[in-house]
XYZ file of C-alpha atoms in Angstrom:
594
model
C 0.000 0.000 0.000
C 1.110 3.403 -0.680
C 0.805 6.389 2.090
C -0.292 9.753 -0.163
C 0.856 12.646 2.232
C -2.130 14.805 0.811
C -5.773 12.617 1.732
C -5.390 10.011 4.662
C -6.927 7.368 3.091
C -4.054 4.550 1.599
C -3.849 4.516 -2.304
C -2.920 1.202 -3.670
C 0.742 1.189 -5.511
C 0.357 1.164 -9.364
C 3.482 -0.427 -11.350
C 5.076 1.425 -13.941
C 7.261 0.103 -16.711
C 10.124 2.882 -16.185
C 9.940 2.552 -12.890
C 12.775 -0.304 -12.332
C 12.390 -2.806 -9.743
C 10.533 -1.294 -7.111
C 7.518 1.537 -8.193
C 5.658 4.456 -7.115
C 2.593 5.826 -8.079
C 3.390 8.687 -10.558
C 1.235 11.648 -10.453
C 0.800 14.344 -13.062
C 3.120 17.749 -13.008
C -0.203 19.562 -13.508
C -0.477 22.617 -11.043
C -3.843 22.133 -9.482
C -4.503 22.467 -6.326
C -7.198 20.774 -4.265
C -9.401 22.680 -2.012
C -9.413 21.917 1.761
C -11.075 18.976 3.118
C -12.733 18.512 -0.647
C -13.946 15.196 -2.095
C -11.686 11.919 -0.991
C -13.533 9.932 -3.522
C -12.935 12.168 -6.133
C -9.572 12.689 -5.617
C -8.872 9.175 -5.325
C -10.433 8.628 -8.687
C -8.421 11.546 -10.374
C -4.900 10.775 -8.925
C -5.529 6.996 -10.194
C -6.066 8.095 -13.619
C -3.453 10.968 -14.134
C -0.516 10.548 -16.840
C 2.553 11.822 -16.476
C 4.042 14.765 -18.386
C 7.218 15.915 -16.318
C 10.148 18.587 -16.916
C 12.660 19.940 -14.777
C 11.919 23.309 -14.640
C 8.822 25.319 -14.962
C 9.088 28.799 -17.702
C 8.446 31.848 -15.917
C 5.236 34.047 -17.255
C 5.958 37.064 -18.949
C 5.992 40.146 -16.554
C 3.330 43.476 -16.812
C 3.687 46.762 -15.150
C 0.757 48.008 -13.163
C -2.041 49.612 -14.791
C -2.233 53.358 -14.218
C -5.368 53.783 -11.966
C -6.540 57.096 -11.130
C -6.538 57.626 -7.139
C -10.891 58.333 -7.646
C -11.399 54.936 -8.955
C -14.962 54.428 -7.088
C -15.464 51.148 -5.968
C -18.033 48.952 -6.076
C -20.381 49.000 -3.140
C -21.123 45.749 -0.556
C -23.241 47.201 2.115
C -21.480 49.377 4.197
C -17.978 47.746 3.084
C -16.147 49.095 -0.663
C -15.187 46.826 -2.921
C -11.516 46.982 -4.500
C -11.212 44.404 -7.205
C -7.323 43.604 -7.608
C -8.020 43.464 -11.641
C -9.136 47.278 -11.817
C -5.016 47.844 -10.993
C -3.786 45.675 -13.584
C -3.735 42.773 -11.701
C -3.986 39.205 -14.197
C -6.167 36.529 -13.276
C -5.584 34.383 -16.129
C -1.632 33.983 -14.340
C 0.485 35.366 -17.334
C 1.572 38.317 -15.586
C 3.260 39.040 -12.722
C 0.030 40.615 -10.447
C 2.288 41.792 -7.768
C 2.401 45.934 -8.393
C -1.153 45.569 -9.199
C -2.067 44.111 -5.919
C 0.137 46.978 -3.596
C -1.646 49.545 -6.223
C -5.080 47.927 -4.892
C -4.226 47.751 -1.098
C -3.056 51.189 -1.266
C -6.391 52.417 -2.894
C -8.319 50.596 -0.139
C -6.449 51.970 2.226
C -7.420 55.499 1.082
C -10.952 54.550 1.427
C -10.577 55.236 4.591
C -13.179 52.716 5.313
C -14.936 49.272 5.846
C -13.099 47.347 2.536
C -13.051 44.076 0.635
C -10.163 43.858 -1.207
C -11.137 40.651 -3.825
C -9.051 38.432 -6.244
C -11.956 37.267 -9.175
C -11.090 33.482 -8.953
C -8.251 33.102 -11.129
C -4.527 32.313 -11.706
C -2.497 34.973 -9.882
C 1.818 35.064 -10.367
C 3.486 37.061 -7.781
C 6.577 37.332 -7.694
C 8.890 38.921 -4.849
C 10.947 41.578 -7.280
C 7.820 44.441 -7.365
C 7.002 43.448 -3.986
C 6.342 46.059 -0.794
C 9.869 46.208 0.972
C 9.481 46.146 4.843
C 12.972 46.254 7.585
C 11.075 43.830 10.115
C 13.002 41.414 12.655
C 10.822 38.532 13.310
C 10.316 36.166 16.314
C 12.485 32.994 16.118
C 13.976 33.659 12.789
C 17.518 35.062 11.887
C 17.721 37.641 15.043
C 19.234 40.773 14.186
C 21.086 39.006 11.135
C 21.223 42.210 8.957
C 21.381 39.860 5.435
C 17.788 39.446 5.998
C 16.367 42.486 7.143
C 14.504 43.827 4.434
C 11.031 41.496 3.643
C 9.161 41.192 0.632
C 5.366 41.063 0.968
C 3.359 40.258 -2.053
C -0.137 41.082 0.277
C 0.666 43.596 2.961
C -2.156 45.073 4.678
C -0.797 48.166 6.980
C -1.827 50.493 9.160
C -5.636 49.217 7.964
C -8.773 48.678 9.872
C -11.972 46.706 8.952
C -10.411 45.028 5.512
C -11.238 42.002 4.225
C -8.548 40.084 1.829
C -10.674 37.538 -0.279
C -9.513 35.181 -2.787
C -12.704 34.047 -4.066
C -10.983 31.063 -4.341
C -8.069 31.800 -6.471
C -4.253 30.189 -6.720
C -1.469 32.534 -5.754
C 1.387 31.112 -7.177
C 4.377 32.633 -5.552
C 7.951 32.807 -6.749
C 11.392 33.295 -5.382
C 11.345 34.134 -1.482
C 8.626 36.553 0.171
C 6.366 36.745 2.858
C 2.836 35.385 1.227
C 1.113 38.197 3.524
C 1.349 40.524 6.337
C -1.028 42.730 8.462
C 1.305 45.303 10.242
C -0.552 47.412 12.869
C -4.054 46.896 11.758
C -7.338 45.595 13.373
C -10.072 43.711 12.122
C -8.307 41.889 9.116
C -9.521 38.913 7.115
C -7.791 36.867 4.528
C -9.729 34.544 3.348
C -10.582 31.880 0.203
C -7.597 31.480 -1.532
C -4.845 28.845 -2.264
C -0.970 29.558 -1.769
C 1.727 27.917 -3.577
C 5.455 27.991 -4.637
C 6.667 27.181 -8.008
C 10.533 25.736 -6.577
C 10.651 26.508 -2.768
C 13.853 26.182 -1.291
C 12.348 23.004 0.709
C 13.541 19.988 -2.196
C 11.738 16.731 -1.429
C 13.331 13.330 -3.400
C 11.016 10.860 -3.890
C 12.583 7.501 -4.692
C 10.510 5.806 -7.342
C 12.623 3.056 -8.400
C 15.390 1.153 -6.599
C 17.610 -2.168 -6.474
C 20.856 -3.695 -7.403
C 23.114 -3.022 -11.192
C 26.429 -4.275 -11.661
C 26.622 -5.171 -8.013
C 25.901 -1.629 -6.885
C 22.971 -0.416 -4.870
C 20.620 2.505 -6.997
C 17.869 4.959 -6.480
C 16.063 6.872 -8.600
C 14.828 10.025 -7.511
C 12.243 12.272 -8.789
C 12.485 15.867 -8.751
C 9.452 18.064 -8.095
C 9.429 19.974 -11.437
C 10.255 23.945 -11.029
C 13.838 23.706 -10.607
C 17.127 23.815 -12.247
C 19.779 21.345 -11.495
C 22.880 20.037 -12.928
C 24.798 16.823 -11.873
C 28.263 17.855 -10.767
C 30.274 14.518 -10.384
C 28.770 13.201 -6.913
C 26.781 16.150 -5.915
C 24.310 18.454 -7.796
C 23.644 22.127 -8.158
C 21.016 23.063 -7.576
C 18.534 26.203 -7.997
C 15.129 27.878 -8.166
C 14.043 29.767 -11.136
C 15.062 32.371 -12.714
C 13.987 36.349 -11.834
C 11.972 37.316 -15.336
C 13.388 40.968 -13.954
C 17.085 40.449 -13.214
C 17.715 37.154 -15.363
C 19.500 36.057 -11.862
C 18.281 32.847 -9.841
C 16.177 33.512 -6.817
C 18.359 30.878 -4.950
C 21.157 28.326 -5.635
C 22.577 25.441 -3.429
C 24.316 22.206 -3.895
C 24.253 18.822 -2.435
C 21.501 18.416 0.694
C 21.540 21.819 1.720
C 22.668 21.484 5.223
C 19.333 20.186 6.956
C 17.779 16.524 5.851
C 15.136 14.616 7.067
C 12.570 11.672 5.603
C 9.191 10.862 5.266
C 7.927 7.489 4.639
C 5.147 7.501 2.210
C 4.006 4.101 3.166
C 3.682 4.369 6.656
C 3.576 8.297 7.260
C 6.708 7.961 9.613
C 9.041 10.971 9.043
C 12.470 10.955 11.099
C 15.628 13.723 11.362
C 18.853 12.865 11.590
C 18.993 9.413 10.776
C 16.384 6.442 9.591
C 16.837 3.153 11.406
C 20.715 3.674 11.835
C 20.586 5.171 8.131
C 21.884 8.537 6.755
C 19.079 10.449 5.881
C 20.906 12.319 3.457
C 20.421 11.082 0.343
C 24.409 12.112 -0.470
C 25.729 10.100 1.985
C 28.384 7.176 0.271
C 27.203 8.233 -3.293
C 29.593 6.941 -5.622
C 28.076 8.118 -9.010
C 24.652 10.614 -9.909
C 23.041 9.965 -13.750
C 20.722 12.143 -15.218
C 18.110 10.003 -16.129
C 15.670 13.169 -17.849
C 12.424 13.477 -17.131
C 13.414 15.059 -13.534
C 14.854 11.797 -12.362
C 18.498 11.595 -11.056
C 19.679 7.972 -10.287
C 21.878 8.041 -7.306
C 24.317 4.975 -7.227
C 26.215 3.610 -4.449
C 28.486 1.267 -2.519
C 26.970 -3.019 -3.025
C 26.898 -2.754 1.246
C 24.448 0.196 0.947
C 21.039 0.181 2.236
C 18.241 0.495 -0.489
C 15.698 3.291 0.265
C 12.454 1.511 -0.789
C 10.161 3.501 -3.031
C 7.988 6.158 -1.337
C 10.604 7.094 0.633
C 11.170 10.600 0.534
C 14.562 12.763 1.416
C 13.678 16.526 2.188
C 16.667 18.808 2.000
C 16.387 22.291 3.420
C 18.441 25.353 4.626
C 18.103 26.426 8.248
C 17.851 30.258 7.901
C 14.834 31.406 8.177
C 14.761 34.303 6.246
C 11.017 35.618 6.314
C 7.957 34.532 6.956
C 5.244 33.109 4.832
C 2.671 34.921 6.747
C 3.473 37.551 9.230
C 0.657 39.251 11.828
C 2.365 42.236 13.683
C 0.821 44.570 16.524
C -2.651 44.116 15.189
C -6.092 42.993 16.862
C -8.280 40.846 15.687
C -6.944 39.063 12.644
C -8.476 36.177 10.620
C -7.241 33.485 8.305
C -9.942 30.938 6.984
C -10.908 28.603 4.276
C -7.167 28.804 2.685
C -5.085 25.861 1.379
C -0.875 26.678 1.771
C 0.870 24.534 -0.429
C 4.316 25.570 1.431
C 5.219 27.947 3.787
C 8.315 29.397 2.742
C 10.821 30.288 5.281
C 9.193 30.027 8.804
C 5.244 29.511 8.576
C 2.538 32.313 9.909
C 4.270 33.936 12.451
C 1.665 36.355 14.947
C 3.849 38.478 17.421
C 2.451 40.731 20.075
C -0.739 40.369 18.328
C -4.468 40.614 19.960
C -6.907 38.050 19.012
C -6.002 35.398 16.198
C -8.015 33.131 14.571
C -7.172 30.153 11.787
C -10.231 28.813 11.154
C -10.595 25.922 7.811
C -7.328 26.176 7.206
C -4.958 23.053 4.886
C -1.598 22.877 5.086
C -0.523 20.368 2.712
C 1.630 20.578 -0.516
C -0.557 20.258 -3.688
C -1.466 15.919 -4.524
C 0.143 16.325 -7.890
C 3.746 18.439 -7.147
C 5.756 15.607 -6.230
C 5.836 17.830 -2.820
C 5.711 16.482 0.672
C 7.191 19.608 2.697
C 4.519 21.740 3.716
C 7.170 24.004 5.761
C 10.947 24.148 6.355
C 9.974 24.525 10.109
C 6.663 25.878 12.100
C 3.477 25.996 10.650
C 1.927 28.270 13.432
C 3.731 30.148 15.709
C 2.362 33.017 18.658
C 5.056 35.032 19.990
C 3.903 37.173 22.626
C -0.092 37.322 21.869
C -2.694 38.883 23.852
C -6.683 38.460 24.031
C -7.642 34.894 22.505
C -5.630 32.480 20.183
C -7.997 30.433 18.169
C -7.445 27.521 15.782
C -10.208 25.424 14.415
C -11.127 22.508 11.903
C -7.383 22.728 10.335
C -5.303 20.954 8.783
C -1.743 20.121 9.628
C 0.939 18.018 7.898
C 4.306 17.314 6.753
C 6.085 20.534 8.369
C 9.499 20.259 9.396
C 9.290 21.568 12.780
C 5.789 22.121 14.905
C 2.622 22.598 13.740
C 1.418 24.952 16.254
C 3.798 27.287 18.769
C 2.410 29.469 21.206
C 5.029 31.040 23.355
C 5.941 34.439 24.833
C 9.765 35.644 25.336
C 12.099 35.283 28.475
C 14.092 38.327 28.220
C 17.614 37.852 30.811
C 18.341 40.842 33.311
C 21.762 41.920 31.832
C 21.948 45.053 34.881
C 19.958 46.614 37.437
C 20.228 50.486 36.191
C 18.407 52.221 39.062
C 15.606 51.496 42.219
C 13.546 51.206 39.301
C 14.886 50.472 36.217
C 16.571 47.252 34.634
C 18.537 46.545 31.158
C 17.632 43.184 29.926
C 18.662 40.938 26.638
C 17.407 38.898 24.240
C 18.868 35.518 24.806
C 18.634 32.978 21.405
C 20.454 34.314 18.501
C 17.028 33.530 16.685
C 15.028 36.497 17.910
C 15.909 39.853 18.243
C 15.083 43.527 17.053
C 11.462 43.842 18.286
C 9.875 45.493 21.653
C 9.213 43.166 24.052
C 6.970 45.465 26.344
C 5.042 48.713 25.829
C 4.668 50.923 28.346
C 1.639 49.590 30.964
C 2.331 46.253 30.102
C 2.873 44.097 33.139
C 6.616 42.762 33.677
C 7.021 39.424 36.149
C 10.556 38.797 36.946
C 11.151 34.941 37.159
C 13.819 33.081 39.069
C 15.720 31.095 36.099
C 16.807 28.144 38.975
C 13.053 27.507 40.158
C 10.735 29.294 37.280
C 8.859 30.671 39.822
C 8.123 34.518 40.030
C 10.501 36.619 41.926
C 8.761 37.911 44.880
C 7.514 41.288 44.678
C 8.800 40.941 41.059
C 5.785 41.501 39.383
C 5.249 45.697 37.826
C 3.580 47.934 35.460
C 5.978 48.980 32.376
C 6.359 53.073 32.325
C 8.731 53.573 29.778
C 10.883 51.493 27.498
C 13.718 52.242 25.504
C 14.891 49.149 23.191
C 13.996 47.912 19.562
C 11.083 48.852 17.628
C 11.057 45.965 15.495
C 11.814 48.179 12.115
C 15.359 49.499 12.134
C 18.564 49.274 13.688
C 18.243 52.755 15.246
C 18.826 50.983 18.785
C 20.526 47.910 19.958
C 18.365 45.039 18.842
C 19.574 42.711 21.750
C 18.877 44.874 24.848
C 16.148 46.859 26.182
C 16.155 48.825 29.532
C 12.615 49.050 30.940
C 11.897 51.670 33.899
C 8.614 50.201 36.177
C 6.282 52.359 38.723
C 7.747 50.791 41.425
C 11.285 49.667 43.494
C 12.967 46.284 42.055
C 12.975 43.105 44.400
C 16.204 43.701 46.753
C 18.583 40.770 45.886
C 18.122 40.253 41.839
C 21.507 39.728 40.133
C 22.071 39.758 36.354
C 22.113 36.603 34.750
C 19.916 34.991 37.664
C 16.820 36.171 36.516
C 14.470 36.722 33.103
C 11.439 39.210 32.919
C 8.622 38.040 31.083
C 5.297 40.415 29.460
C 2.300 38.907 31.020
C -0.032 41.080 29.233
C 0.788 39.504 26.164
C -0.499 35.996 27.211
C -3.168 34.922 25.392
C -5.931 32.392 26.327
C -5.678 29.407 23.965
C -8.405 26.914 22.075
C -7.209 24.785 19.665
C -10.235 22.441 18.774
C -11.133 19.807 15.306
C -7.539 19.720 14.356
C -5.564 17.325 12.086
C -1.919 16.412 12.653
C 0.161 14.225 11.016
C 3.467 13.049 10.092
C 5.780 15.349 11.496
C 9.347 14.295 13.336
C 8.680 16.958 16.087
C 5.742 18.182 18.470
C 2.527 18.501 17.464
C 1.797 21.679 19.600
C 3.944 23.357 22.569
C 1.990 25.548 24.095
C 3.214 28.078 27.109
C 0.947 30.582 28.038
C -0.723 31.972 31.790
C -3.515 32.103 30.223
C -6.674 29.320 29.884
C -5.406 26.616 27.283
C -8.022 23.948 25.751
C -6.751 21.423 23.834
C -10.160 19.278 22.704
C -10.894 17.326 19.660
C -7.899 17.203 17.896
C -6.247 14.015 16.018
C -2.485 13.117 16.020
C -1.107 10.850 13.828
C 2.566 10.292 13.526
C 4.198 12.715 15.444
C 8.009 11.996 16.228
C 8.235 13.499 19.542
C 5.258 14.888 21.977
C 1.924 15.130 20.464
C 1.198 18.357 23.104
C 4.378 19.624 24.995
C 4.337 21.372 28.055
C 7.309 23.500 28.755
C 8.635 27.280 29.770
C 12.163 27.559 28.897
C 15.089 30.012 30.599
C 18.057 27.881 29.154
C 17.552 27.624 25.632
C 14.730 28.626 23.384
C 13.659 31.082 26.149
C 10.305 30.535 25.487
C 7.595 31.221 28.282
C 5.345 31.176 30.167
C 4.506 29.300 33.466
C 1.120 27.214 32.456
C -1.634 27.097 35.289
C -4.613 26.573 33.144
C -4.426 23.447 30.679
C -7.201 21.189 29.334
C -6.579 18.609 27.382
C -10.062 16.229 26.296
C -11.603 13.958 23.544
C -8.265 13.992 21.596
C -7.223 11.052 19.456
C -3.357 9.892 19.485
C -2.273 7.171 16.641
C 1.020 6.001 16.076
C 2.958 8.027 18.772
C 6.461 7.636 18.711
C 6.853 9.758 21.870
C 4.970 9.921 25.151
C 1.611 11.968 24.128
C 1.973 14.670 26.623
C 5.111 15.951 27.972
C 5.808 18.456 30.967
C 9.027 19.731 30.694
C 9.973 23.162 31.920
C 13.722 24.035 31.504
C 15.242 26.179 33.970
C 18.284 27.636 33.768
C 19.990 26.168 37.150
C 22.620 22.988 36.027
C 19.950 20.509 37.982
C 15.857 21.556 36.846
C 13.971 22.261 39.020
């Protein structure tokens, strides 16, 4: 039986003549994508009669400027809320142009509504690319820290200082190119993006699918298929490797060689997926290659010593970089933000990322690479991830698979106490070399001071913010490690640097996370850290390599908090658990925990 990451029923195995001794199921190149939670049956029926038409690399579409739209354009009336229809600006629906300047041109215009708006993609084809793109300085929870290569984002759909704006797809396919952020909504309440499907044409996440192997001339072989979209040449026993090519700059987006530097597997017959290594076995494909043929047809055959283990077909080697450049979606000091009834065929770079955010929802939502892309990876690393959130975090009736890291992250930030500055007033750091450059606390935000031995709160540790002077998140105009924090009242006698971490406790959110789907991921399924109410209800785990629902606040490495008081955990179903279900694990920062 065959394992199809992309519907959780098992598709029987279908032999192929080309496929050598061992074969795979081998679905079209054809970019549709399926809508979330659609029609099994009809799936089923359409993947067992595709054909195969395959190439290595997919052309690029030719490339438009905007149209010229006069700043009066009315727009079309929906009760109280405008219309803005992305096509008015030039934007291409039947996905030969690049619809990126057209899109900004539209947000822009809604924005000068001043109003109620629905911003709407007529169902279509839409390219964007990153090249046109809005250009935002933003440092980014649990990303590259204050690594100044990737400073500057690209956001194909940035909604900014907005309120009361609806994004709707109507159920159109973004097909995104190069690397971006797929959309943003930067200090703006009441946002909705809604009815659409994401994709990437060559993400820098490469999945290998064996489809044939065995034994020639004494010497173990695999065939591997390559998802089509990229460019690759065989370079004695490695390959180069990159993504397509800019239509603007006639430059790659990326290039890389080899694995990448990060590797994992997937098992397509059981589901299992495993870093590091697979039942004692390298899982980089690389590993004691002797020879690498291009077979055409976006197969390389990968040959190597007789004593070599053969990777049975299905098996799948996913090669990624760890630098998390940008995110794929990116929520930013904004209240009450919605993302429903959307498919995301990868999340380039490091998932949706909310941070010091007020009330989030993900509602409907599929995270799954497209059944016909010869994709597994829906993610290099998180799906989901809450940094610092206030009011409610909600996530319902979603669908989570095949990320390399966790599905769902809810966490706030441990900031160290580098030096007591006054009765009052306190430096502190940023601690992992993954997050950096953003405020940690506004002023009347509660501080709590936490003991990093016990991870209790410091008594008489816990204060009202008055002022702060650190990093705003958008330049470099202050150290984007430190920030020293001045409270309305005296600091607990007896607090030395390094012995203690300050944490925001009004950016805690209460957590639900109900009707969920997880599978087939080597990590957690959700961590979840938060002094706020958590429920945990409903939710299916299937495969997941290490705790289905971990428990944890963190002074030593991640620095990810907070103390939990609140948890509920009912009517979940656990299959196939490699790892105890639920794990408690806070890590202080004293040699023995506490």
């Amino acid at each position: 039986m065959a394992y199809h990451p992309t519907n959780h029923r098992r598709l029987p195995a279908q032999a192929h003549p080309d496929l050598g001794e061992e074969s795979l199921m081998r679905p079209s190149t054809s970019r549709g994508v399926g809508r979330a939670r659609g029609a099994a049956s009809a799936l089923l029926a359409s993947l067992l009669a595709l054909v195969l038409v395959t190439g290595p690399a997919a052309a690029s579409p030719a490339v438009a400027s905007p149209a010229v739209v006069p700043a009066a354009t009315p727009a079309a009336g929906d009760g109280a809320r405008a219309v803005v229809d992305v096509t008015d600006f030039g934007a291409d629906p039947s996905g030969a142009l690049d619809s990126t300047p057209a899109v900004a041109a539209a947000l822009d215009h809604a924005k000068d509504l001043g109003g109620p708006t629905r911003v709407v993609f007529p169902t279509g084809t839409y390219q964007l690319y990153p090249d046109r793109a809005p250009v935002r300085e933003l440092y980014v929870s649990n990303t590259v820290g204050a690594d100044q290569r990737y400073k500057d984002k690209r956001i194909a759909i940035l909604v900014e200082d907005m309120d009361d704006v609806v994004v709707d797809g109507e159920g159109s396919r973004l097909v995104m190119h190069g690397e971006q952020t797929i959309f943003a909504s930067i200090r703006s309440r009441d946002v909705v993006f809604e009815d659409f499907t994401a994709e990437w044409v060559a993400p820098r996440t490469l999945d290998l699918t064996v489809v044939a192997a065995g034994t020639t001339n004494g010497q173990t072989y695999r065939d591997l298929r390559v998802p089509d979209g990229y460019v690759y040449a065989v370079d004695g026993t490695t390959v180069r490797w990159s993504g397509e090519t800019s239509p603007y700059t006639g430059v790659p987006y990326w290039t890389d060689q080899g694995a990448f530097g990060y590797q994992q597997v997937v098992d397509l017959a059981t589901g299992r997926s495993s870093r590091g290594s697979w039942d004692g076995a390298s899982t980089n494909p690389f590993a004691g290659v002797s020879a690498i043929t291009d077979l055409g047809d976006g197969r390389l055959r990968f040959v190597y010593a007789a004593s070599a283990a053969s990777a049975p077909v299905g098996r799948v080697f996913q090669m990624r970089r760890t630098h998390r450049d940008t995110p794929a979606g990116f929520v930013w000091e904004s209240e009450r933000t919605t993302v429903r009834d959307a498919t995301f065929g990868h999340l380039h770079g490091f998932g949706v990322v909310a941070q010091l955010t007020e009330d989030l929802t993900i509602d409907r939502v599929r995270f799954r690479a497209a059944a016909d892309s010869w994709r597994t990876s829906a993610a290099s690393a998180d799906l989901v991830q809450v940094s610092g959130g206030r009011g409610t975090v909600t996530i319902t009736d979603s669908d989570f698979g095949f990320a390399h890291d966790d599905p769902i992250n809810v966490h706030g930030t441990y900031v160290e106490l580098v030096s007591v500055d006054g009765p009052r007033t306190a430096t502190f750091a940023y601690r992992h070399g993954e997050t950096a450059g953003f405020p940690q606390f506004y002023a009347g935000d509660e501080l709590a001071l936490v003991d990093k031995a016990t991870m209790t709160d410091v008594q008489g540790g816990t204060a009202t913010v008055v002022t702060v002077d650190g990093p705003t998140g958008t330049d470099t105009s202050h150290d984007l490690t430190r920030m020293t924090v001045t409270l309305d009242r005296d600091l607990p006698a007896g607090i030395a640097p390094g012995a203690v971490v300050a944490e925001n406790v009004t950016y805690t959110p209460a957590v639900e996370i109900r009707g969920n789907h997880f599978e087939s991921v080597p990590t957690r399924g959700i961590l979840v850290t938060t002094r706020k109410p958590v429920l945990v209800e409903d939710n299916t785990f299937d495969q997941m390599g290490m705790a289905s629902i971990y428990v944890s606040a963190d002074a030593r490495s991640w620095y990810e908090s907070s103390v939990v008081r609140d948890l509920t955990i009912r009517g979940n179903t656990f299959t196939r658990a490699q790892s105890p279900v639920i794990w408690f694990d806070p890590t202080s920062g004293a040699a023995t925990r506490p």
